[in-house]
Amino acid sequence: MNDLVALSVASEIYPLIKTGGLADVAGALPGALAREGVTTRTLTPGYPSLLAKLETVTPARDYPALFGGPARLLDARGGGLDLFVLDAPHLFDRPGSPYLGADGRDWPDNALRFAALSRVGADLAKGELGGFVPEVVHVHDWQAALTPAYLHYDGGPRPGVVLTIHNLAFQGHFPASLLGALWLPPRAMSIDGVEYFQGVGFLKAGLQFADRITTVSPTYAREIMTPQFGMALDGLLRARASSVEGIVNGIDDVVWNPATDPQLAQNYSALRVDQRPRNKAALQQRFALATSYETPLFGLVSRLTRQKGVDLLLDSLPALIGHGAQLALLGAGEKLFQDGFAAAAAEHAGAVGCVFGYDEALAHLMQAGADFILVPSRFEPCGLTQLCALRYGAMPVVARVGGLADTVIDANDAALGAGVATGVQFSPPDVPALSYAIERAIGLYRDVATMRRIRLNGMRADVSWRGPAKRYAAIYRSLAKVPR
Ligand code: ADP
């Protein structure tokens, strides 16, 4: 059987450029899908840091005027991935983040920047590049979500489109006055078009016109159809419910393998879990915490934002410290939270330690050294941190929302009796529930045999991309069967 040919459109892709989980998914899926008989090419913007990392580059098409300037489509390879790169200097040749200027604000022309990505995505989808004719198109988040809208208004035959929502909080909402500048026809400005709260909604348009909609966990798929989590798109999502599905993300089990991970003080596996504690000692030293195996050690590896519930953790520190536990925190984000944790570390020297910044190597040691990894998110589409924690034998302590609810089995009596528990869940995401979850975790830590059992259950759980890739491949095949 010939491989099915897929076009993926994503505004970031690991290992070339990353701000969040979207990059991980866009970077990992092509490899996992290849084992399912799917060949993927990914269209991505030509940010300077991405262009610098490309290994081979061949110009494939010129755009003399693409949303305000000349651009080129490059046929390229980089980071082990087959790519199309949109080299449009007037839109993407800027330093720093893909989305924000140095002042921390969105680039003022983000609508044009990502409309250009979607427009070129639609051209590629229609096979305009001759040699490349995709049978299915997979677009990610609002930045790529106009692709199916352009295909709809262009008319004519087109492949099926899957849209994946990685975080509904980011929607791409812009003034209606931009409609013409976005190369959309006047008739697109309607409730069943791209119109969204009197403006143009990129994600809204994608939800309207994609053939299938996925998000990154079954629980998040249900949550976003409710007013509480739907961020004003719950009505449209409910209307499209029969086309919506949640597929949990995986992690790269080669990069995240405690048996071979070069970032650890000591490698180990489920069979040699007795060797894990050397990592705990290394972590305690790194965070200037008292070196003691008996002291339960909680870790947090997170963006420091309200979504991640780090304010709940700040307010739960009395429970954590009062029960004689320690906290090692690795995070970057809002100054308010950074200041709060820095003050706690100063006040509770030896019990609370912080490293502020983004440090991939230290994140690996955290997973190998902590007894527990905290994920107290208010909402969490999937979450990767708890998947890494399972694989590394750090028991996840998580809010029962989104992908956290789907990937951690709470150590309640029934789960302990059945021998399937992998962590601790709490609900609702508030301070009393988190404090109680921390107490429960500490109680489990004192029960050495139970703790070991839970740790090993987690380490043996399948958190790879194999299962998710099979599901995406099945969706692709069902779409490719139907001519449009
Ligand atoms: P989100 O994409 O919302 O930030 P996810 O849990 O889906 O959250 O993915 C975040 C990834 O980034 C995880 O793998 C996590 O370990 C990692 N990460 C978050 N903050 C840091 C940090 N300060 N240093 C290193 N890795 C981090």
Short mmCIF file of C-alpha atoms and ligand atoms in Angstrom, two decimals:
data_model
loop_
_atom_site.label_atom_id
_atom_site.label_comp_id
_atom_site.label_asym_id
_atom_site.label_seq_id
_atom_site.Cartn_x
_atom_site.Cartn_y
_atom_site.Cartn_z
CA MET A 1 0.00 0.00 0.00
CA ASN A 2 1.35 3.48 -0.90
CA ASP A 3 1.90 5.93 1.91
CA LEU A 4 -0.84 8.44 2.44
CA VAL A 5 0.49 11.97 1.84
CA ALA A 6 -0.32 14.61 4.45
CA LEU A 7 0.37 18.34 4.65
CA SER A 8 0.73 19.73 8.17
CA VAL A 9 0.58 23.50 8.77
CA ALA A 10 2.03 24.75 12.06
CA SER A 11 3.45 28.04 13.34
CA GLU A 12 6.12 26.29 15.46
CA ILE A 13 7.80 22.91 15.31
CA TYR A 14 10.28 21.18 17.63
CA PRO A 15 13.30 21.02 17.42
CA LEU A 16 13.47 24.09 15.16
CA ILE A 17 11.32 26.59 17.06
CA LYS A 18 9.21 26.10 20.20
CA THR A 19 7.12 28.13 22.61
CA GLY A 20 4.80 25.34 23.85
CA GLY A 21 3.16 21.96 23.42
CA LEU A 22 2.07 22.73 19.83
CA ALA A 23 5.72 22.58 18.72
CA ASP A 24 6.17 19.21 20.44
CA VAL A 25 3.14 17.74 18.68
CA ALA A 26 3.98 19.20 15.25
CA GLY A 27 7.54 17.91 15.59
CA ALA A 28 6.74 14.43 16.91
CA LEU A 29 3.70 13.43 14.83
CA PRO A 30 5.43 13.12 11.42
CA GLY A 31 7.85 10.50 12.76
CA ALA A 32 5.13 8.57 14.59
CA LEU A 33 2.81 8.76 11.56
CA ALA A 34 5.53 7.44 9.26
CA ARG A 35 5.25 4.12 11.12
CA GLU A 36 1.52 4.16 10.30
CA GLY A 37 2.12 4.60 6.57
CA VAL A 38 1.68 8.39 6.43
CA THR A 39 4.25 10.69 4.80
CA THR A 40 4.05 14.22 6.20
CA ARG A 41 5.41 17.53 4.95
CA THR A 42 5.06 20.48 7.30
CA LEU A 43 4.59 24.10 6.24
CA THR A 44 6.06 26.51 8.76
CA PRO A 45 7.03 30.23 8.76
CA GLY A 46 10.63 31.18 7.99
CA TYR A 47 11.65 32.79 11.29
CA PRO A 48 15.37 33.72 11.25
CA SER A 49 16.28 31.14 13.92
CA LEU A 50 14.47 28.42 11.96
CA LEU A 51 16.07 29.39 8.63
CA ALA A 52 19.48 29.20 10.31
CA LYS A 53 18.88 25.58 11.32
CA LEU A 54 17.82 24.23 7.90
CA GLU A 55 20.07 21.58 6.39
CA THR A 56 18.94 21.62 2.76
CA VAL A 57 16.98 24.35 1.00
CA THR A 58 15.57 24.48 -2.54
CA PRO A 59 13.37 27.37 -3.73
CA ALA A 60 10.01 25.91 -4.80
CA ARG A 61 7.82 28.88 -5.65
CA ASP A 62 7.95 32.68 -5.75
CA TYR A 63 5.20 34.93 -4.45
CA PRO A 64 5.93 38.41 -5.93
CA ALA A 65 3.41 40.01 -3.53
CA LEU A 66 2.16 38.06 -0.53
CA PHE A 67 0.33 40.24 1.99
CA GLY A 68 2.57 43.25 1.46
CA GLY A 69 5.87 41.96 0.16
CA PRO A 70 7.70 39.38 -1.90
CA ALA A 71 8.05 35.86 -0.49
CA ARG A 72 9.43 32.48 -1.42
CA LEU A 73 8.32 29.00 -0.58
CA LEU A 74 11.30 26.80 0.22
CA ASP A 75 11.44 23.05 -0.03
CA ALA A 76 13.64 22.20 2.95
CA ARG A 77 14.87 19.68 5.49
CA GLY A 78 15.79 20.49 9.05
CA GLY A 79 15.67 18.88 12.48
CA GLY A 80 14.96 15.53 10.85
CA LEU A 81 11.76 16.90 9.27
CA ASP A 82 10.54 17.39 5.70
CA LEU A 83 9.38 20.96 5.42
CA PHE A 84 7.98 23.73 3.32
CA VAL A 85 9.24 27.00 4.75
CA LEU A 86 7.51 30.29 3.99
CA ASP A 87 10.38 32.75 3.64
CA ALA A 88 8.57 36.10 3.78
CA PRO A 89 11.06 38.58 5.30
CA HIS A 90 8.49 41.39 5.66
CA LEU A 91 6.41 39.10 7.89
CA PHE A 92 8.83 36.78 9.66
CA ASP A 93 12.36 38.24 9.61
CA ARG A 94 12.20 39.50 13.20
CA PRO A 95 14.15 38.51 16.29
CA GLY A 96 12.73 36.71 19.33
CA SER A 97 9.36 35.04 19.79
CA PRO A 98 7.24 33.95 16.81
CA TYR A 99 4.28 35.92 18.16
CA LEU A 100 5.55 38.78 20.32
CA GLY A 101 7.80 41.80 19.95
CA ALA A 102 10.51 42.75 22.44
CA ASP A 103 7.86 44.70 24.42
CA GLY A 104 5.98 41.45 25.11
CA ARG A 105 3.00 42.48 22.98
CA ASP A 106 1.63 40.63 19.94
CA TRP A 107 3.19 41.82 16.68
CA PRO A 108 0.64 44.33 15.31
CA ASP A 109 0.46 42.52 11.96
CA ASN A 110 -0.07 39.00 13.35
CA ALA A 111 -3.31 38.74 11.35
CA LEU A 112 -1.41 39.19 8.08
CA ARG A 113 1.53 37.04 9.18
CA PHE A 114 -0.56 33.98 9.90
CA ALA A 115 -3.09 34.60 7.13
CA ALA A 116 -0.07 34.34 4.81
CA LEU A 117 0.84 30.99 6.37
CA SER A 118 -2.74 29.75 5.91
CA ARG A 119 -3.02 31.13 2.36
CA VAL A 120 0.11 29.29 1.27
CA GLY A 121 -1.17 26.23 3.14
CA ALA A 122 -4.33 26.35 1.04
CA ASP A 123 -2.28 26.68 -2.19
CA LEU A 124 -0.23 23.62 -1.25
CA ALA A 125 -3.40 21.76 -0.24
CA LYS A 126 -4.77 22.22 -3.76
CA GLY A 127 -1.66 20.64 -5.27
CA GLU A 128 -0.52 23.90 -6.88
CA LEU A 129 3.08 22.91 -6.37
CA GLY A 130 2.89 20.18 -8.98
CA GLY A 131 4.94 17.39 -7.46
CA PHE A 132 3.27 17.59 -4.04
CA VAL A 133 -0.40 16.60 -3.87
CA PRO A 134 -1.58 16.04 -0.28
CA GLU A 135 -4.50 13.70 0.38
CA VAL A 136 -5.22 15.27 3.74
CA VAL A 137 -4.31 18.55 5.47
CA HIS A 138 -3.72 18.90 9.22
CA VAL A 139 -3.75 22.47 10.54
CA HIS A 140 -2.79 23.45 14.09
CA ASP A 141 -4.28 26.24 16.21
CA TRP A 142 -5.50 29.68 15.13
CA GLN A 143 -2.32 30.53 13.26
CA ALA A 144 -3.09 27.90 10.59
CA ALA A 145 -6.88 27.87 10.96
CA LEU A 146 -7.72 30.08 7.96
CA THR A 147 -6.43 27.32 5.64
CA PRO A 148 -9.82 25.55 5.37
CA ALA A 149 -11.58 28.93 5.04
CA TYR A 150 -9.44 29.86 2.01
CA LEU A 151 -10.11 26.41 0.52
CA HIS A 152 -13.84 26.90 1.03
CA TYR A 153 -13.98 30.36 -0.60
CA ASP A 154 -11.61 29.32 -3.42
CA GLY A 155 -14.08 26.56 -4.37
CA GLY A 156 -13.10 23.53 -6.44
CA PRO A 157 -11.77 20.16 -5.36
CA ARG A 158 -9.76 20.03 -2.14
CA PRO A 159 -8.49 17.47 0.35
CA GLY A 160 -10.10 16.93 3.74
CA VAL A 161 -8.89 19.14 6.59
CA VAL A 162 -8.28 18.26 10.26
CA LEU A 163 -7.95 21.15 12.71
CA THR A 164 -6.30 20.49 16.06
CA ILE A 165 -6.91 22.82 19.01
CA HIS A 166 -3.93 22.84 21.36
CA ASN A 167 -5.29 25.59 23.58
CA LEU A 168 -8.67 27.25 23.04
CA ALA A 169 -7.49 30.31 24.98
CA PHE A 170 -5.65 31.53 21.87
CA GLN A 171 -8.16 32.32 19.13
CA GLY A 172 -6.75 34.90 16.70
CA HIS A 173 -9.47 37.58 16.83
CA PHE A 174 -8.95 40.67 14.63
CA PRO A 175 -10.89 43.75 13.40
CA ALA A 176 -13.45 43.27 10.64
CA SER A 177 -11.78 46.08 8.66
CA LEU A 178 -8.96 43.62 7.83
CA LEU A 179 -11.23 41.30 5.82
CA GLY A 180 -10.08 42.51 2.39
CA ALA A 181 -6.44 42.72 3.47
CA LEU A 182 -6.70 39.05 4.46
CA TRP A 183 -7.77 38.20 0.88
CA LEU A 184 -11.16 37.02 2.07
CA PRO A 185 -14.31 37.86 0.01
CA PRO A 186 -17.01 40.16 1.50
CA ARG A 187 -19.42 37.20 1.76
CA ALA A 188 -17.02 35.58 4.28
CA MET A 189 -18.17 38.17 6.85
CA SER A 190 -21.15 36.16 8.04
CA ILE A 191 -22.08 34.07 11.03
CA ASP A 192 -21.45 30.86 9.09
CA GLY A 193 -18.19 32.30 7.73
CA VAL A 194 -15.26 33.94 9.49
CA GLU A 195 -17.28 36.53 11.45
CA TYR A 196 -16.68 36.37 15.21
CA PHE A 197 -17.93 39.05 17.63
CA GLN A 198 -18.05 41.63 14.79
CA GLY A 199 -14.46 40.81 13.85
CA VAL A 200 -12.58 38.09 12.00
CA GLY A 201 -11.99 34.96 14.07
CA PHE A 202 -9.24 32.72 12.72
CA LEU A 203 -9.92 29.78 15.04
CA LYS A 204 -13.65 30.30 14.66
CA ALA A 205 -13.26 30.08 10.87
CA GLY A 206 -11.25 26.90 11.23
CA LEU A 207 -13.91 25.35 13.45
CA GLN A 208 -16.51 26.31 10.87
CA PHE A 209 -14.76 24.87 7.83
CA ALA A 210 -12.52 21.99 8.96
CA ASP A 211 -13.91 18.55 8.18
CA ARG A 212 -12.72 17.14 11.50
CA ILE A 213 -11.74 18.87 14.72
CA THR A 214 -9.46 17.31 17.26
CA THR A 215 -8.15 18.49 20.55
CA VAL A 216 -5.50 17.00 22.76
CA SER A 217 -7.50 14.96 25.27
CA PRO A 218 -11.00 13.46 25.50
CA THR A 219 -11.83 15.37 28.69
CA TYR A 220 -10.75 18.70 27.16
CA ALA A 221 -12.89 17.84 24.11
CA ARG A 222 -15.91 17.56 26.42
CA GLU A 223 -14.94 20.57 28.54
CA ILE A 224 -14.64 22.99 25.62
CA MET A 225 -18.26 22.29 24.70
CA THR A 226 -19.32 23.86 28.02
CA PRO A 227 -19.62 27.58 28.81
CA GLN A 228 -17.13 27.17 31.68
CA PHE A 229 -14.23 26.11 29.44
CA GLY A 230 -15.55 27.00 25.97
CA MET A 231 -14.16 30.56 25.86
CA ALA A 232 -17.17 31.71 23.79
CA LEU A 233 -16.68 28.98 21.17
CA ASP A 234 -18.61 26.28 23.07
CA GLY A 235 -21.77 26.86 21.03
CA LEU A 236 -20.00 26.30 17.70
CA LEU A 237 -18.15 23.31 19.13
CA ARG A 238 -21.43 21.80 20.33
CA ALA A 239 -22.90 22.35 16.87
CA ARG A 240 -19.95 20.43 15.44
CA ALA A 241 -19.87 17.82 18.22
CA SER A 242 -20.10 14.84 15.85
CA SER A 243 -16.84 15.97 14.19
CA VAL A 244 -14.93 16.65 17.44
CA GLU A 245 -12.61 14.13 19.05
CA GLY A 246 -9.98 14.21 21.81
CA ILE A 247 -6.67 12.43 21.27
CA VAL A 248 -4.13 12.55 24.10
CA ASN A 249 -0.61 13.65 23.15
CA GLY A 250 2.39 11.41 23.58
CA ILE A 251 5.98 12.21 24.50
CA ASP A 252 9.14 11.25 22.66
CA ASP A 253 10.18 8.12 24.52
CA VAL A 254 13.72 8.28 23.14
CA VAL A 255 14.35 11.82 24.42
CA TRP A 256 12.47 10.99 27.64
CA ASN A 257 14.04 7.70 28.66
CA PRO A 258 15.49 7.46 32.19
CA ALA A 259 17.63 4.48 31.14
CA THR A 260 19.64 6.55 28.63
CA ASP A 261 18.98 10.22 29.52
CA PRO A 262 22.37 12.02 29.58
CA GLN A 263 20.97 14.81 31.80
CA LEU A 264 20.59 12.58 34.87
CA ALA A 265 22.98 12.01 37.76
CA GLN A 266 22.16 8.29 37.49
CA ASN A 267 20.30 6.33 34.83
CA TYR A 268 17.64 3.84 35.92
CA SER A 269 14.60 1.93 34.70
CA ALA A 270 11.53 0.24 36.17
CA LEU A 271 13.69 -2.82 36.81
CA ARG A 272 16.40 -0.76 38.52
CA VAL A 273 14.31 1.84 40.27
CA ASP A 274 16.46 1.47 43.41
CA GLN A 275 19.08 3.55 41.55
CA ARG A 276 16.74 6.51 41.16
CA PRO A 277 17.48 8.20 44.55
CA ARG A 278 20.88 9.49 43.42
CA ASN A 279 18.96 11.89 41.23
CA LYS A 280 16.97 13.09 44.24
CA ALA A 281 20.20 13.91 46.07
CA ALA A 282 21.53 15.74 42.99
CA LEU A 283 18.30 17.72 42.71
CA GLN A 284 18.30 18.65 46.40
CA GLN A 285 21.87 19.91 46.02
CA ARG A 286 21.06 21.86 42.88
CA PHE A 287 18.18 23.65 44.65
CA ALA A 288 20.09 24.12 47.94
CA LEU A 289 17.59 21.88 49.77
CA ALA A 290 18.50 19.74 52.78
CA THR A 291 19.83 16.42 51.39
CA SER A 292 17.62 13.76 52.88
CA TYR A 293 16.00 10.76 51.22
CA GLU A 294 13.29 10.59 53.89
CA THR A 295 11.99 14.09 53.09
CA PRO A 296 9.27 14.02 50.41
CA LEU A 297 10.34 16.22 47.49
CA PHE A 298 7.76 17.93 45.27
CA GLY A 299 8.78 19.37 41.90
CA LEU A 300 7.08 21.92 39.65
CA VAL A 301 8.20 22.45 36.03
CA SER A 302 5.90 25.01 34.48
CA ARG A 303 5.17 28.29 32.89
CA LEU A 304 4.36 30.57 35.83
CA THR A 305 0.84 31.69 34.90
CA ARG A 306 -2.65 31.58 36.38
CA GLN A 307 -3.66 28.82 33.95
CA LYS A 308 -1.04 26.60 35.57
CA GLY A 309 -2.46 27.27 39.07
CA VAL A 310 0.89 28.36 40.48
CA ASP A 311 -0.90 30.88 42.73
CA LEU A 312 -2.75 27.91 44.28
CA LEU A 313 0.59 26.29 45.00
CA LEU A 314 1.95 29.48 46.59
CA ASP A 315 -1.04 29.51 48.93
CA SER A 316 -0.68 25.77 49.63
CA LEU A 317 2.95 26.06 50.69
CA PRO A 318 2.02 26.07 54.41
CA ALA A 319 0.55 22.55 54.01
CA LEU A 320 3.59 21.35 52.06
CA ILE A 321 6.18 22.80 54.42
CA GLY A 322 4.09 22.10 57.54
CA HIS A 323 4.19 18.39 56.71
CA GLY A 324 7.97 18.45 56.42
CA ALA A 325 8.17 18.25 52.60
CA GLN A 326 10.33 20.19 50.15
CA LEU A 327 9.59 22.04 46.90
CA ALA A 328 11.92 22.45 43.92
CA LEU A 329 10.48 24.86 41.35
CA LEU A 330 11.68 25.40 37.78
CA GLY A 331 9.64 27.99 35.96
CA ALA A 332 9.49 31.13 33.91
CA GLY A 333 6.61 33.55 33.57
CA GLU A 334 4.78 36.30 35.39
CA LYS A 335 6.88 38.44 37.73
CA LEU A 336 4.22 38.38 40.44
CA PHE A 337 4.55 34.61 40.82
CA GLN A 338 8.31 34.64 40.44
CA ASP A 339 8.55 37.20 43.28
CA GLY A 340 6.18 35.14 45.43
CA PHE A 341 8.23 31.95 45.10
CA ALA A 342 11.52 33.84 45.53
CA ALA A 343 10.19 35.23 48.84
CA ALA A 344 9.07 31.73 49.92
CA ALA A 345 12.53 30.34 49.12
CA ALA A 346 14.16 33.09 51.19
CA GLU A 347 11.79 32.46 54.10
CA HIS A 348 12.05 28.66 53.98
CA ALA A 349 15.68 28.13 53.02
CA GLY A 350 16.44 24.41 52.71
CA ALA A 351 12.75 23.55 52.14
CA VAL A 352 11.87 25.64 49.06
CA GLY A 353 14.28 26.16 46.17
CA CYS A 354 13.68 27.95 42.84
CA VAL A 355 15.34 28.23 39.47
CA PHE A 356 13.71 30.85 37.26
CA GLY A 357 14.10 30.44 33.51
CA TYR A 358 13.66 27.78 30.84
CA ASP A 359 16.12 24.92 31.30
CA GLU A 360 15.45 21.73 29.35
CA ALA A 361 18.33 19.78 30.96
CA LEU A 362 17.24 20.66 34.48
CA ALA A 363 13.66 19.70 33.61
CA HIS A 364 14.93 16.15 32.97
CA LEU A 365 16.73 15.99 36.33
CA MET A 366 13.57 17.30 38.05
CA GLN A 367 11.56 14.41 36.65
CA ALA A 368 14.20 11.91 37.74
CA GLY A 369 14.80 13.38 41.20
CA ALA A 370 11.43 14.57 42.49
CA ASP A 371 9.14 12.17 44.35
CA PHE A 372 6.10 14.09 43.09
CA ILE A 373 5.46 16.42 40.16
CA LEU A 374 2.74 18.99 40.80
CA VAL A 375 0.41 20.11 37.99
CA PRO A 376 -2.29 22.24 39.66
CA SER A 377 -3.67 23.73 36.39
CA ARG A 378 -7.05 25.46 36.27
CA PHE A 379 -7.42 24.09 32.75
CA GLU A 380 -5.05 21.88 30.81
CA PRO A 381 -5.77 20.76 27.23
CA CYS A 382 -3.37 17.81 27.56
CA GLY A 383 -0.25 18.61 29.58
CA LEU A 384 3.11 16.98 28.90
CA THR A 385 4.76 17.41 32.29
CA GLN A 386 2.68 14.69 33.93
CA LEU A 387 3.46 12.28 31.05
CA CYS A 388 7.19 12.81 31.59
CA ALA A 389 6.63 12.36 35.34
CA LEU A 390 4.91 8.99 34.80
CA ARG A 391 7.76 7.78 32.63
CA TYR A 392 10.38 8.90 35.14
CA GLY A 393 8.67 7.49 38.24
CA ALA A 394 7.78 10.86 39.79
CA MET A 395 4.20 10.52 41.01
CA PRO A 396 2.01 13.22 39.38
CA VAL A 397 -0.23 15.25 41.69
CA VAL A 398 -2.68 16.92 39.31
CA ALA A 399 -5.90 18.89 39.07
CA ARG A 400 -8.71 16.75 37.64
CA VAL A 401 -9.11 18.78 34.43
CA GLY A 402 -8.50 18.16 30.72
CA GLY A 403 -5.68 15.80 29.82
CA LEU A 404 -4.60 15.58 33.44
CA ALA A 405 -7.86 13.76 34.22
CA ASP A 406 -7.28 11.37 31.31
CA THR A 407 -3.65 10.42 31.94
CA VAL A 408 -3.36 10.01 35.73
CA ILE A 409 -5.24 7.36 37.73
CA ASP A 410 -5.99 8.62 41.23
CA ALA A 411 -4.74 6.48 44.10
CA ASN A 412 -8.20 6.01 45.63
CA ASP A 413 -9.13 2.78 47.41
CA ALA A 414 -10.61 1.19 44.29
CA ALA A 415 -7.54 1.96 42.13
CA LEU A 416 -5.14 0.88 44.86
CA GLY A 417 -7.14 -2.32 45.32
CA ALA A 418 -7.01 -3.02 41.59
CA GLY A 419 -3.29 -2.14 41.49
CA VAL A 420 -3.69 0.49 38.77
CA ALA A 421 -3.10 3.83 40.56
CA THR A 422 -0.48 6.14 39.04
CA GLY A 423 -0.87 9.42 40.97
CA VAL A 424 -3.09 11.79 42.91
CA GLN A 425 -5.89 13.91 41.45
CA PHE A 426 -7.73 16.76 43.13
CA SER A 427 -10.81 18.80 42.38
CA PRO A 428 -11.79 21.60 42.25
CA PRO A 429 -8.59 23.50 41.47
CA ASP A 430 -8.47 25.49 44.71
CA VAL A 431 -6.20 25.83 47.74
CA PRO A 432 -8.02 23.45 50.14
CA ALA A 433 -8.18 20.67 47.52
CA LEU A 434 -4.53 21.13 46.51
CA SER A 435 -3.41 21.23 50.16
CA TYR A 436 -5.30 18.03 50.84
CA ALA A 437 -3.80 16.39 47.73
CA ILE A 438 -0.31 17.31 48.98
CA GLU A 439 -1.14 15.73 52.35
CA ARG A 440 -2.42 12.57 50.62
CA ALA A 441 0.77 12.38 48.55
CA ILE A 442 2.92 12.71 51.65
CA GLY A 443 0.86 9.97 53.32
CA LEU A 444 1.53 7.68 50.34
CA TYR A 445 5.23 8.50 50.52
CA ARG A 446 5.37 7.21 54.07
CA ASP A 447 3.88 3.89 52.86
CA VAL A 448 6.97 2.61 51.05
CA ALA A 449 5.43 -0.47 49.39
CA THR A 450 2.41 1.44 48.05
CA MET A 451 4.55 4.31 46.80
CA ARG A 452 6.80 1.88 44.96
CA ARG A 453 3.81 0.17 43.35
CA ILE A 454 2.35 3.48 42.15
CA ARG A 455 5.73 4.61 40.84
CA LEU A 456 6.18 1.41 38.82
CA ASN A 457 2.63 1.57 37.45
CA GLY A 458 3.42 5.02 36.10
CA MET A 459 6.74 3.95 34.61
CA ARG A 460 5.02 1.10 32.77
CA ALA A 461 2.18 3.21 31.36
CA ASP A 462 2.34 3.80 27.59
CA VAL A 463 2.85 7.54 27.15
CA SER A 464 4.41 7.26 23.68
CA TRP A 465 3.10 8.60 20.38
CA ARG A 466 2.27 5.10 19.07
CA GLY A 467 -1.39 5.04 20.20
CA PRO A 468 -2.16 8.67 19.27
CA ALA A 469 -0.48 8.30 15.86
CA LYS A 470 -2.69 5.31 15.03
CA ARG A 471 -5.76 7.40 15.81
CA TYR A 472 -4.63 10.37 13.68
CA ALA A 473 -3.78 7.99 10.83
CA ALA A 474 -7.28 6.48 11.05
CA ILE A 475 -8.83 9.97 10.81
CA TYR A 476 -6.60 10.85 7.84
CA ARG A 477 -7.62 7.66 6.01
CA SER A 478 -11.32 8.20 6.60
CA LEU A 479 -11.00 11.75 5.22
CA ALA A 480 -8.89 10.72 2.23
CA LYS A 481 -11.57 8.24 1.13
CA VAL A 482 -14.18 10.95 0.50
CA PRO A 483 -13.71 13.24 -2.52
CA ARG A 484 -14.56 16.90 -1.85
P1 ADP B 1 2.25 24.30 28.00
O1 ADP B 1 2.49 23.93 26.57
O2 ADP B 1 0.88 24.82 28.30
O3 ADP B 1 3.32 25.18 28.59
P2 ADP B 1 2.67 21.45 28.53
O4 ADP B 1 2.68 20.67 29.81
O5 ADP B 1 1.79 20.96 27.44
O6 ADP B 1 2.33 22.97 28.91
O7 ADP B 1 4.14 21.52 27.94
C1 ADP B 1 5.15 22.23 28.58
C2 ADP B 1 6.48 21.53 28.34
O8 ADP B 1 7.53 22.46 28.60
C3 ADP B 1 6.69 20.37 29.30
O9 ADP B 1 7.44 19.38 28.65
C4 ADP B 1 7.47 21.01 30.45
O10 ADP B 1 8.27 20.11 31.15
C5 ADP B 1 8.29 22.03 29.73
N1 ADP B 1 8.62 23.21 30.54
C6 ADP B 1 7.77 24.10 31.07
N2 ADP B 1 8.44 25.06 31.74
C7 ADP B 1 9.74 24.75 31.66
C8 ADP B 1 10.95 25.35 32.16
N3 ADP B 1 10.92 26.44 32.90
N4 ADP B 1 12.12 24.75 31.85
C9 ADP B 1 12.16 23.62 31.11
N5 ADP B 1 11.06 23.01 30.62
C10 ADP B 1 9.87 23.56 30.90
#
